[in-house]
CSV table of C-alpha atoms and ligand atoms in Angstrom, one decimal:
chain,number,residue,atom,x,y,z
A,1,UNK,CA,-11.5,172.8,100.4
A,2,UNK,CA,-9.5,174.6,97.7
A,3,UNK,CA,-7.2,177.6,98.3
A,4,UNK,CA,-9.3,180.5,99.3
A,5,UNK,CA,-6.6,183.1,99.7
A,6,UNK,CA,-3.2,183.7,98.1
A,7,UNK,CA,-1.7,183.8,101.6
A,8,UNK,CA,-2.3,180.0,102.1
A,9,UNK,CA,-0.3,179.3,98.9
A,10,UNK,CA,2.4,181.9,99.6
A,11,UNK,CA,3.0,180.3,103.0
A,12,UNK,CA,3.0,176.7,101.7
A,13,UNK,CA,5.4,177.7,98.8
A,14,UNK,CA,7.9,179.3,101.1
A,15,UNK,CA,7.7,176.6,103.8
A,16,UNK,CA,8.1,173.6,101.5
A,17,UNK,CA,10.5,175.1,99.0
A,18,UNK,CA,8.4,175.9,95.9
A,19,UNK,CA,8.8,179.7,95.7
A,20,UNK,CA,10.9,182.2,97.7
A,21,UNK,CA,10.9,186.0,97.5
A,22,UNK,CA,13.9,187.2,95.3
A,23,UNK,CA,17.1,188.4,97.0
A,24,UNK,CA,15.4,187.8,100.4
A,25,UNK,CA,18.5,188.1,102.6
A,26,UNK,CA,19.0,191.7,101.3
A,27,UNK,CA,15.4,192.6,102.0
A,28,UNK,CA,14.1,191.4,98.6
A,29,UNK,CA,13.7,193.0,95.2
A,30,UNK,CA,10.1,193.9,94.5
A,31,UNK,CA,8.5,191.9,91.6
A,32,UNK,CA,11.0,189.1,91.7
A,33,UNK,CA,10.7,185.5,93.0
A,34,UNK,CA,13.0,182.5,93.0
A,35,UNK,CA,11.8,179.0,92.4
A,36,UNK,CA,13.1,176.5,95.0
A,37,UNK,CA,13.8,172.8,94.8
A,38,UNK,CA,10.2,171.8,94.3
A,39,UNK,CA,9.2,174.9,92.4
A,40,UNK,CA,11.8,174.3,89.7
A,41,UNK,CA,10.5,170.8,89.2
A,42,UNK,CA,6.9,171.9,88.9
A,43,UNK,CA,7.9,174.7,86.5
A,44,UNK,CA,9.9,172.3,84.4
A,45,UNK,CA,7.1,169.8,84.2
A,46,UNK,CA,4.8,172.6,83.0
A,47,UNK,CA,7.2,173.7,80.3
A,48,UNK,CA,8.0,170.2,79.2
A,49,UNK,CA,4.3,169.5,78.8
A,50,UNK,CA,3.8,172.6,76.7
A,51,UNK,CA,6.8,171.8,74.5
A,52,UNK,CA,5.6,168.3,74.0
A,53,UNK,CA,2.1,169.3,73.1
A,54,UNK,CA,3.1,172.1,70.8
A,55,UNK,CA,6.3,171.0,69.2
A,56,UNK,CA,6.7,167.2,69.4
A,57,UNK,CA,3.0,166.2,68.9
A,58,UNK,CA,2.5,168.5,65.9
A,59,UNK,CA,3.8,168.3,62.4
A,60,UNK,CA,3.6,172.1,61.8
A,61,UNK,CA,5.9,173.5,64.4
A,62,UNK,CA,9.6,174.4,64.9
A,63,UNK,CA,11.3,175.4,68.2
A,64,UNK,CA,13.6,178.4,68.9
A,65,UNK,CA,15.6,179.9,71.7
A,66,UNK,CA,16.5,183.5,70.9
A,67,UNK,CA,18.6,186.0,72.8
A,68,UNK,CA,17.0,188.1,75.5
A,69,UNK,CA,19.1,191.1,74.4
A,70,UNK,CA,18.2,192.3,70.9
A,71,UNK,CA,19.3,195.1,68.7
A,72,UNK,CA,17.3,198.1,70.0
A,73,UNK,CA,15.9,198.9,66.5
A,74,UNK,CA,13.8,195.7,66.9
A,75,UNK,CA,11.8,197.5,69.6
A,76,UNK,CA,11.5,200.7,67.5
A,77,UNK,CA,9.9,198.8,64.6
A,78,UNK,CA,7.9,196.5,66.8
A,79,UNK,CA,6.2,199.6,68.2
A,80,UNK,CA,7.2,198.9,71.8
A,81,UNK,CA,9.5,201.9,72.2
A,82,UNK,CA,6.6,204.2,71.4
A,83,UNK,CA,3.6,202.3,72.7
A,84,UNK,CA,4.5,199.7,75.3
A,85,UNK,CA,3.3,201.9,78.2
A,86,UNK,CA,1.1,201.8,81.2
A,87,UNK,CA,-0.6,205.0,82.5
A,88,UNK,CA,1.1,206.0,85.8
A,89,UNK,CA,-0.1,208.4,88.5
A,90,UNK,CA,1.9,209.8,91.4
A,91,UNK,CA,0.5,210.4,94.9
A,92,UNK,CA,1.5,213.9,95.8
A,93,UNK,CA,1.0,213.2,99.6
A,94,UNK,CA,3.3,210.1,100.0
A,95,UNK,CA,5.2,210.1,96.7
A,96,UNK,CA,4.2,206.5,95.8
A,97,UNK,CA,3.4,205.6,92.2
A,98,UNK,CA,0.5,203.6,90.8
A,99,UNK,CA,-0.9,202.2,87.6
A,100,UNK,CA,-3.8,204.6,86.9
A,101,UNK,CA,-6.2,201.8,85.8
A,102,UNK,CA,-5.6,200.0,89.1
A,103,UNK,CA,-6.3,203.0,91.4
A,104,UNK,CA,-9.6,202.3,93.3
A,105,UNK,CA,-12.0,205.2,94.0
A,106,UNK,CA,-9.4,207.7,92.9
A,107,UNK,CA,-7.4,207.3,96.1
A,108,UNK,CA,-3.8,206.3,96.9
A,109,UNK,CA,-3.6,202.6,98.0
A,110,UNK,CA,-0.9,203.4,100.5
A,111,UNK,CA,-2.0,206.6,102.3
A,112,UNK,CA,-5.6,207.1,101.1
A,113,UNK,CA,-4.9,210.6,99.6
A,114,UNK,CA,-7.0,211.7,96.6
A,115,UNK,CA,-4.3,214.1,95.6
A,116,UNK,CA,-3.0,212.2,92.6
A,117,UNK,CA,-1.3,213.6,89.4
A,118,UNK,CA,-2.9,213.2,86.0
A,119,UNK,CA,-2.0,209.8,84.4
A,120,UNK,CA,1.1,209.9,82.2
A,121,UNK,CA,2.6,207.1,80.0
A,122,UNK,CA,5.4,205.0,81.6
A,123,UNK,CA,7.4,202.7,79.3
A,124,UNK,CA,7.8,199.3,80.8
A,125,UNK,CA,10.9,198.1,79.0
A,126,UNK,CA,14.1,197.7,81.1
A,127,UNK,CA,17.0,199.5,79.4
A,128,UNK,CA,20.6,198.5,79.7
A,129,UNK,CA,24.0,199.2,78.1
A,130,UNK,CA,25.8,196.7,75.8
A,131,UNK,CA,29.6,196.8,75.8
A,132,UNK,CA,32.0,199.0,77.7
A,133,UNK,CA,31.5,202.2,75.7
A,134,UNK,CA,28.4,204.1,76.5
A,135,UNK,CA,27.3,206.1,73.5
A,136,UNK,CA,23.9,207.0,72.1
A,137,UNK,CA,23.5,203.7,70.2
A,138,UNK,CA,24.9,201.2,72.7
A,139,UNK,CA,21.7,200.7,74.6
A,140,UNK,CA,19.5,197.6,74.5
A,141,UNK,CA,16.4,196.5,76.2
A,142,UNK,CA,15.6,193.3,78.2
A,143,UNK,CA,12.9,191.8,75.9
A,144,UNK,CA,9.4,192.5,77.2
A,145,UNK,CA,8.0,189.6,75.1
A,146,UNK,CA,9.8,186.6,73.6
A,147,UNK,CA,7.8,187.1,70.3
A,148,UNK,CA,10.2,189.5,68.7
A,149,UNK,CA,13.0,186.9,68.8
A,150,UNK,CA,10.7,184.7,66.7
A,151,UNK,CA,9.9,187.5,64.2
A,152,UNK,CA,13.5,188.5,63.6
A,153,UNK,CA,14.4,184.8,63.0
A,154,UNK,CA,11.5,184.2,60.7
A,155,UNK,CA,13.6,184.1,57.5
A,156,UNK,CA,16.3,182.0,59.2
A,157,UNK,CA,13.8,179.4,60.2
A,158,UNK,CA,12.0,179.3,56.8
A,159,UNK,CA,15.3,179.1,54.9
A,160,UNK,CA,16.8,176.4,57.1
A,161,UNK,CA,13.7,174.2,57.4
A,162,UNK,CA,11.9,174.8,54.1
A,163,UNK,CA,8.6,175.4,56.0
A,164,UNK,CA,5.5,176.4,54.1
A,165,UNK,CA,2.3,178.0,55.4
A,166,UNK,CA,0.7,177.3,57.7
A,167,UNK,CA,3.4,176.6,60.3
A,168,UNK,CA,4.5,177.9,63.7
A,169,UNK,CA,7.5,178.7,65.8
A,170,UNK,CA,7.5,178.0,69.5
A,171,UNK,CA,9.7,179.4,72.2
A,172,UNK,CA,9.9,179.4,76.0
A,173,UNK,CA,12.0,182.1,77.7
A,174,UNK,CA,12.3,185.0,80.1
A,175,UNK,CA,10.7,188.3,79.6
A,176,UNK,CA,11.0,191.5,81.6
A,177,UNK,CA,8.6,194.3,82.3
A,178,UNK,CA,9.2,197.2,84.7
A,179,UNK,CA,5.6,196.8,86.1
A,180,UNK,CA,4.6,199.9,88.0
A,181,UNK,CA,2.9,197.9,90.7
A,182,UNK,CA,3.9,194.2,90.7
A,183,UNK,CA,1.5,192.3,93.0
A,184,UNK,CA,-0.3,189.1,93.9
A,185,UNK,CA,2.7,186.9,94.4
A,186,UNK,CA,4.0,185.5,91.1
A,187,UNK,CA,0.9,186.7,89.2
A,188,UNK,CA,2.4,190.1,88.2
A,189,UNK,CA,6.2,190.2,88.4
A,190,UNK,CA,9.0,192.1,86.7
A,191,UNK,CA,10.9,189.0,85.5
A,192,UNK,CA,8.8,186.1,84.2
A,193,UNK,CA,8.7,183.4,81.6
A,194,UNK,CA,6.5,183.1,78.6
A,195,UNK,CA,5.6,180.1,76.4
A,196,UNK,CA,4.8,181.7,73.0
A,197,UNK,CA,3.8,180.5,69.6
A,198,UNK,CA,3.8,182.6,66.5
A,199,UNK,CA,1.6,180.6,64.0
A,200,UNK,CA,2.0,181.9,60.5
A,201,UNK,CA,-1.0,181.7,58.2
A,202,UNK,CA,-2.3,182.9,54.9
A,203,UNK,CA,-4.1,186.3,55.2
A,204,UNK,CA,-7.8,185.4,55.0
A,205,UNK,CA,-7.3,182.1,57.0
A,206,UNK,CA,-6.4,184.1,60.1
A,207,UNK,CA,-9.8,184.2,61.8
A,208,UNK,CA,-10.4,180.5,61.3
A,209,UNK,CA,-6.9,179.7,62.8
A,210,UNK,CA,-7.5,182.2,65.7
A,211,UNK,CA,-10.7,180.3,66.7
A,212,UNK,CA,-8.9,176.9,66.5
A,213,UNK,CA,-6.0,178.1,68.7
A,214,UNK,CA,-8.4,179.5,71.3
A,215,UNK,CA,-10.1,176.1,71.6
A,216,UNK,CA,-6.9,174.2,71.5
A,217,UNK,CA,-5.2,176.2,74.2
A,218,UNK,CA,-8.2,176.0,76.6
A,219,UNK,CA,-8.3,172.2,76.1
A,220,UNK,CA,-4.6,172.0,76.8
A,221,UNK,CA,-4.8,173.7,80.2
A,222,UNK,CA,-7.5,171.2,81.2
A,223,UNK,CA,-5.1,168.3,80.4
A,224,UNK,CA,-2.8,169.7,83.1
A,225,UNK,CA,-5.6,169.4,85.7
A,226,UNK,CA,-7.2,172.8,85.5
A,227,UNK,CA,-11.0,172.4,85.8
A,228,UNK,CA,-13.0,173.7,82.8
A,229,UNK,CA,-15.2,175.5,85.2
A,230,UNK,CA,-12.2,177.6,86.4
A,231,UNK,CA,-11.3,178.6,82.8
A,232,UNK,CA,-13.2,181.0,80.6
A,233,UNK,CA,-12.5,183.3,77.6
A,234,UNK,CA,-12.6,187.1,77.4
A,235,UNK,CA,-12.8,188.8,74.1
A,236,UNK,CA,-10.7,191.9,74.5
A,237,UNK,CA,-12.7,195.0,73.4
A,238,UNK,CA,-11.3,197.1,70.5
A,239,UNK,CA,-10.4,200.0,72.8
A,240,UNK,CA,-8.1,197.7,75.0
A,241,UNK,CA,-6.2,195.9,72.2
A,242,UNK,CA,-2.4,196.0,72.1
A,243,UNK,CA,-1.0,198.2,69.2
A,244,UNK,CA,-0.3,195.1,67.1
A,245,UNK,CA,-3.6,193.3,67.5
A,246,UNK,CA,-6.6,193.0,65.3
A,247,UNK,CA,-8.4,190.7,67.8
A,248,UNK,CA,-7.3,189.1,71.1
A,249,UNK,CA,-9.0,186.5,73.2
A,250,UNK,CA,-7.7,186.0,76.7
A,251,UNK,CA,-7.9,182.7,78.5
A,252,UNK,CA,-8.9,183.6,82.1
A,253,UNK,CA,-8.4,181.5,85.2
A,254,UNK,CA,-10.3,181.8,88.4
A,255,UNK,CA,-7.5,182.6,90.8
A,256,UNK,CA,-8.2,183.4,94.5
A,257,UNK,CA,-7.9,187.1,93.5
A,258,UNK,CA,-10.6,186.7,90.8
A,259,UNK,CA,-10.8,185.9,87.1
A,260,UNK,CA,-7.5,186.9,85.6
A,261,UNK,CA,-5.5,186.3,82.3
A,262,UNK,CA,-3.3,183.2,82.2
A,263,UNK,CA,-2.8,183.4,78.4
A,264,UNK,CA,-3.5,185.8,75.6
A,265,UNK,CA,-4.3,184.6,72.0
A,266,UNK,CA,-3.8,187.5,69.6
A,267,UNK,CA,-4.3,187.9,65.8
A,268,UNK,CA,-1.2,190.1,65.1
A,269,UNK,CA,-1.9,190.2,61.4
A,270,UNK,CA,1.2,191.1,59.4
A,271,UNK,CA,2.0,193.9,61.8
A,272,UNK,CA,5.4,192.7,63.0
A,273,UNK,CA,6.8,190.9,60.0
A,274,UNK,CA,5.6,193.8,57.8
A,275,UNK,CA,7.2,196.4,60.1
A,276,UNK,CA,10.5,194.5,60.2
A,277,UNK,CA,10.6,194.3,56.4
A,278,UNK,CA,10.0,198.0,55.9
A,279,UNK,CA,10.5,199.0,52.2
A,280,UNK,CA,13.5,200.9,51.0
A,281,UNK,CA,11.6,204.2,50.6
A,282,UNK,CA,10.8,204.3,54.3
A,283,UNK,CA,14.3,203.3,55.3
A,284,UNK,CA,16.0,206.0,53.2
A,285,UNK,CA,14.1,208.5,55.2
A,286,UNK,CA,16.3,207.4,58.1
A,287,UNK,CA,19.9,208.5,58.5
A,288,UNK,CA,20.9,205.1,60.0
A,289,UNK,CA,20.2,203.2,56.8
A,290,UNK,CA,23.7,204.1,55.6
A,291,UNK,CA,25.1,202.2,58.6
A,292,UNK,CA,22.9,199.3,57.7
A,293,UNK,CA,21.3,199.3,61.1
A,294,UNK,CA,17.9,198.5,59.8
A,295,UNK,CA,16.2,195.4,58.8
A,296,UNK,CA,16.2,195.3,55.0
A,297,UNK,CA,15.1,191.7,55.0
A,298,UNK,CA,11.9,190.9,53.2
A,299,UNK,CA,10.1,188.7,55.6
A,300,UNK,CA,7.9,186.9,53.1
A,301,UNK,CA,7.0,183.4,52.2
A,302,UNK,CA,5.2,182.0,49.1
A,303,UNK,CA,1.4,182.1,49.2
A,304,UNK,CA,0.3,178.5,49.1
A,305,UNK,CA,-2.3,179.2,46.4
A,306,UNK,CA,-0.6,181.8,44.1
A,307,UNK,CA,3.1,181.0,45.0
A,308,UNK,CA,3.7,184.8,45.1
A,309,UNK,CA,5.7,186.1,48.1
A,310,UNK,CA,3.5,187.5,50.8
A,311,UNK,CA,3.9,188.7,54.4
A,312,UNK,CA,1.9,186.1,56.3
A,313,UNK,CA,-0.5,186.9,59.1
A,314,UNK,CA,0.3,185.5,62.6
A,315,UNK,CA,-1.8,184.0,65.4
A,316,UNK,CA,0.0,184.2,68.7
A,317,UNK,CA,-1.0,182.0,71.7
A,318,UNK,CA,1.1,183.6,74.5
A,319,UNK,CA,1.0,181.9,77.9
A,320,UNK,CA,2.7,182.9,81.2
A,321,UNK,CA,4.8,180.1,82.9
A,322,UNK,CA,4.5,181.8,86.3
A,323,UNK,CA,0.8,182.3,86.0
A,324,UNK,CA,0.5,178.7,84.9
A,325,UNK,CA,2.4,177.5,87.9
A,326,UNK,CA,0.2,179.6,90.1
A,327,UNK,CA,-3.0,178.2,88.6
A,328,UNK,CA,-1.8,174.6,89.0
A,329,UNK,CA,-1.0,175.4,92.7
A,330,UNK,CA,-4.4,177.1,93.2
A,331,UNK,CA,-6.3,174.3,91.6
A,332,UNK,CA,-4.4,171.5,93.5
A,333,UNK,CA,-4.5,173.0,97.0
A,334,UNK,CA,-6.9,171.2,99.2
A,335,UNK,CA,-7.5,171.0,102.9
A,336,UNK,CA,-9.6,168.1,104.1
A,337,UNK,CA,-10.9,167.0,107.6
A,338,UNK,CA,-10.0,163.4,108.4
A,339,UNK,CA,-12.4,161.2,110.5
A,340,UNK,CA,-10.1,161.8,113.5
A,341,UNK,CA,-10.7,165.5,113.2
A,342,UNK,CA,-7.2,166.3,111.9
A,343,UNK,CA,-6.8,168.6,108.9
A,344,UNK,CA,-4.8,167.2,106.0
A,345,UNK,CA,-3.3,169.6,103.5
A,346,UNK,CA,-2.9,167.9,100.1
A,347,UNK,CA,-1.7,169.2,96.8
A,348,UNK,CA,-3.8,167.3,94.3
A,349,UNK,CA,-1.5,167.9,91.4
A,350,UNK,CA,-1.8,165.7,88.3
A,351,UNK,CA,1.0,163.2,88.9
A,352,UNK,CA,2.7,164.3,85.7
A,353,UNK,CA,3.1,167.8,87.2
A,354,UNK,CA,4.1,166.7,90.7
A,355,UNK,CA,7.7,167.7,91.6
A,356,UNK,CA,8.4,164.4,93.3
A,357,UNK,CA,6.8,161.3,91.8
A,358,UNK,CA,7.5,158.9,94.7
A,359,UNK,CA,9.0,158.9,98.2
A,360,UNK,CA,10.6,155.7,99.5
A,361,UNK,CA,10.0,155.5,103.3
A,362,UNK,CA,11.5,153.1,105.8
A,363,UNK,CA,9.2,151.7,108.4
A,364,UNK,CA,12.1,151.9,110.8
A,365,UNK,CA,14.9,154.4,110.3
A,366,UNK,CA,17.4,152.5,112.4
A,367,UNK,CA,17.1,149.1,110.8
A,368,UNK,CA,20.0,149.0,108.4
A,369,UNK,CA,18.5,146.2,106.1
A,370,UNK,CA,15.4,148.3,105.6
A,371,UNK,CA,17.3,151.5,104.9
A,372,UNK,CA,19.5,149.6,102.4
A,373,UNK,CA,16.4,148.2,100.7
A,374,UNK,CA,14.9,151.7,100.5
A,375,UNK,CA,18.0,153.2,98.9
A,376,UNK,CA,18.2,150.4,96.4
A,377,UNK,CA,14.6,150.9,95.3
A,378,UNK,CA,15.1,154.7,95.1
A,379,UNK,CA,18.3,154.3,93.1
A,380,UNK,CA,16.7,151.9,90.6
A,381,UNK,CA,13.7,154.2,90.0
A,382,UNK,CA,15.8,157.3,89.8
A,383,UNK,CA,18.2,155.7,87.4
A,384,UNK,CA,15.5,155.4,84.8
A,385,UNK,CA,15.9,159.2,84.4
A,386,UNK,CA,12.1,159.3,84.1
A,387,UNK,CA,11.1,160.4,87.6
A,388,UNK,CA,12.3,162.3,90.6
A,389,UNK,CA,12.2,159.9,93.6
A,390,UNK,CA,13.4,160.7,97.1
A,391,UNK,CA,14.4,158.7,100.2
A,392,UNK,CA,12.3,160.1,103.0
A,393,UNK,CA,13.4,159.4,106.6
A,394,UNK,CA,12.4,162.6,108.4
A,395,UNK,CA,10.0,161.9,111.3
A,396,UNK,CA,7.7,158.9,111.7
A,397,UNK,CA,5.9,157.3,108.9
A,398,UNK,CA,2.7,159.3,109.4
A,399,UNK,CA,4.7,162.5,109.2
A,400,UNK,CA,6.4,161.4,106.1
A,401,UNK,CA,3.0,160.8,104.4
A,402,UNK,CA,1.7,164.2,105.5
A,403,UNK,CA,4.9,165.9,104.3
A,404,UNK,CA,4.5,164.4,100.9
A,405,UNK,CA,0.7,165.0,100.7
A,406,UNK,CA,1.5,168.6,101.2
A,407,UNK,CA,3.9,168.8,98.2
A,408,UNK,CA,1.8,166.7,95.9
A,409,UNK,CA,3.9,163.5,95.8
A,410,UNK,CA,1.4,160.9,94.3
A,411,UNK,CA,3.0,157.8,95.8
A,412,UNK,CA,4.8,156.8,99.0
A,413,UNK,CA,6.6,153.4,98.8
A,414,UNK,CA,7.0,151.9,102.3
A,415,UNK,CA,9.7,149.3,103.0
A,416,UNK,CA,9.0,147.1,106.1
A,417,UNK,CA,10.2,143.8,107.5
A,418,UNK,CA,8.0,141.8,105.1
A,419,UNK,CA,10.0,143.5,102.3
A,420,UNK,CA,13.1,141.7,103.5
A,421,UNK,CA,11.3,138.4,103.5
A,422,UNK,CA,9.3,138.4,100.3
A,423,UNK,CA,10.5,141.4,98.3
A,424,UNK,CA,7.2,143.3,98.4
A,425,UNK,CA,6.5,146.9,99.4
A,426,UNK,CA,3.3,148.9,100.1
A,427,UNK,CA,2.4,151.8,97.9
A,428,UNK,CA,0.2,154.5,99.3
A,429,UNK,CA,-1.9,156.7,97.1
A,430,UNK,CA,-1.9,160.4,97.9
A,431,UNK,CA,-5.5,161.1,97.0
A,432,UNK,CA,-7.3,158.1,98.5
A,433,UNK,CA,-4.6,157.2,101.1
A,434,UNK,CA,-5.3,153.6,100.2
A,435,UNK,CA,-2.4,151.2,100.3
A,436,UNK,CA,-1.6,148.2,98.1
A,437,UNK,CA,1.1,145.6,98.4
A,438,UNK,CA,3.3,145.0,95.3
A,439,UNK,CA,6.4,143.0,94.4
A,440,UNK,CA,9.4,145.4,94.1
A,441,UNK,CA,9.9,144.5,90.4
A,442,UNK,CA,6.4,145.7,89.6
A,443,UNK,CA,6.8,149.1,91.2
A,444,UNK,CA,8.3,150.8,88.2
A,445,UNK,CA,5.5,149.8,85.8
A,446,UNK,CA,2.9,150.8,88.4
A,447,UNK,CA,4.4,154.3,88.9
A,448,UNK,CA,5.0,154.8,85.2
A,449,UNK,CA,1.3,154.1,84.5
A,450,UNK,CA,0.2,156.5,87.3
A,451,UNK,CA,2.4,159.4,86.2
A,452,UNK,CA,2.0,159.0,82.5
A,453,UNK,CA,1.5,162.3,80.5
A,454,UNK,CA,-1.8,162.8,78.8
A,455,UNK,CA,-1.1,163.3,75.2
A,456,UNK,CA,-3.1,166.0,73.6
A,457,UNK,CA,-3.1,165.7,69.8
A,458,UNK,CA,-3.8,169.1,68.3
A,459,UNK,CA,-5.2,168.6,64.9
A,460,UNK,CA,-3.5,170.9,62.4
B,1,GAP,N1,3.7,188.5,73.0
B,1,GAP,C1,2.4,188.8,73.5
B,1,GAP,C2,2.4,189.2,74.9
B,1,GAP,O1,3.4,189.3,75.6
B,1,GAP,P1,0.8,189.6,77.0
B,1,GAP,O2,-0.7,189.4,77.1
B,1,GAP,O3,1.4,191.0,77.3
B,1,GAP,O4,1.2,189.3,75.5
B,1,GAP,C3,1.3,187.1,77.6
B,1,GAP,O5,1.6,188.5,77.8
B,1,GAP,C4,1.3,186.4,78.9
B,1,GAP,O6,2.5,186.6,79.6
B,1,GAP,C5,0.1,186.8,79.8
B,1,GAP,O7,-1.0,186.1,79.5
B,1,GAP,C6,0.7,186.4,81.1
B,1,GAP,O8,0.4,185.0,81.4
B,1,GAP,C7,2.2,186.6,81.0
B,1,GAP,N2,2.6,187.9,81.6
B,1,GAP,C8,2.5,189.1,81.1
B,1,GAP,N3,3.0,190.0,82.0
B,1,GAP,C9,3.3,189.4,83.1
B,1,GAP,C10,3.8,189.8,84.4
B,1,GAP,N4,4.1,191.0,84.6
B,1,GAP,N5,4.0,188.8,85.3
B,1,GAP,C11,3.8,187.5,85.0
B,1,GAP,N6,3.3,187.1,83.9
B,1,GAP,C12,3.0,188.0,82.9
């Protein structure tokens, strides 16, 4: 039985060290979560798989890691200062605030009053000061998308790599949005991570590339273990498009809260690069040009057909790491009834996503030779640097298996007295619970095969 409510996951995540509420000992900070010992492994596995598929396995991609803090003019010219807003209403009765498009039946979610203000725009960017002197120009924003770090570095990347169209720049990093109503666990938070690609193409080729990326991205999510039945696309209607988008297709996942966006794939045209390379006439209208505070860069690249400089169009697959982690957990969560009537909770994560790849378990915790053999096996596997392996001696062997089923560990390696005689161990499979006996020196190859990444060649 898969997860039917977010509460089941929230409880498992807290109990077993995947995800904790942020700043919990001080009463928390709404819209923030911390990834615990197992959560950070799962998240890293997801990010590594994305980087591998989109950077290492392609010939047309470069990576980047830009600053979170950027010159505030970036956000003026990207359009975010003026338009990155959500409509907000106040409840006059209890003074709470809500996102107008999420208010149900015109009533306050907290007190039920219908006495709400008219919606007004609320800018979601977090503003902060840079440096010790607070003057009118020393402010900056925590970036609300990683994308602008890519656009402002477009020329640096082209000049340093000699790239020609089509090609992309990939980046994973934190983004911040002062969401009016963060909710649904890590689905809508104020600090999150994005995995974004800006894929630059010749104007005219953009629609073809848009279609290819939508298909490619859906396929990629299935390679991580998300069922195709739980993924679908949503063509964003013209009236709901972001200010920079000509067309956007959202990849939706069937979370326990319903179908919701896990990734957006937008055709941003030449909006951003064009805006950051404003022509001199426009700049001279602005007093700040004298202080050289504007981009005067021409963010162009030769047209592959005419060789004339053009501002390329861009297709942007933009995925949320946190929403990806949540989808992997939702998909993997299972409760099954065993023949003896007990309920077994098991996270059926793809082994490549599992936080721990194998647990080495002693049949007897107080037999020194068995414990020593366990630790030697754990050390040899861990030393390869390829997998997280733990020594597990809490509780009896049955409890150790259940504990690891619940966090998605695909293999438990059990050391018993026979191990001491003939150097063999048993390996228990998480999903089938079947056990096989193997020589110790074959364990590494066996695990390696079981946890191997699925390579997803994206044709470019
Ligand atoms: N650069 C384009 C962009 O940022 P977006 O649709 O606003 O587009 C892309 O965001 C992805 O970032 C979303 O599909 C979602 O996975 C993730 N995301 C956006 N806001 C989020 C939030 N408040 N909490 C968690 N993830 C979020």
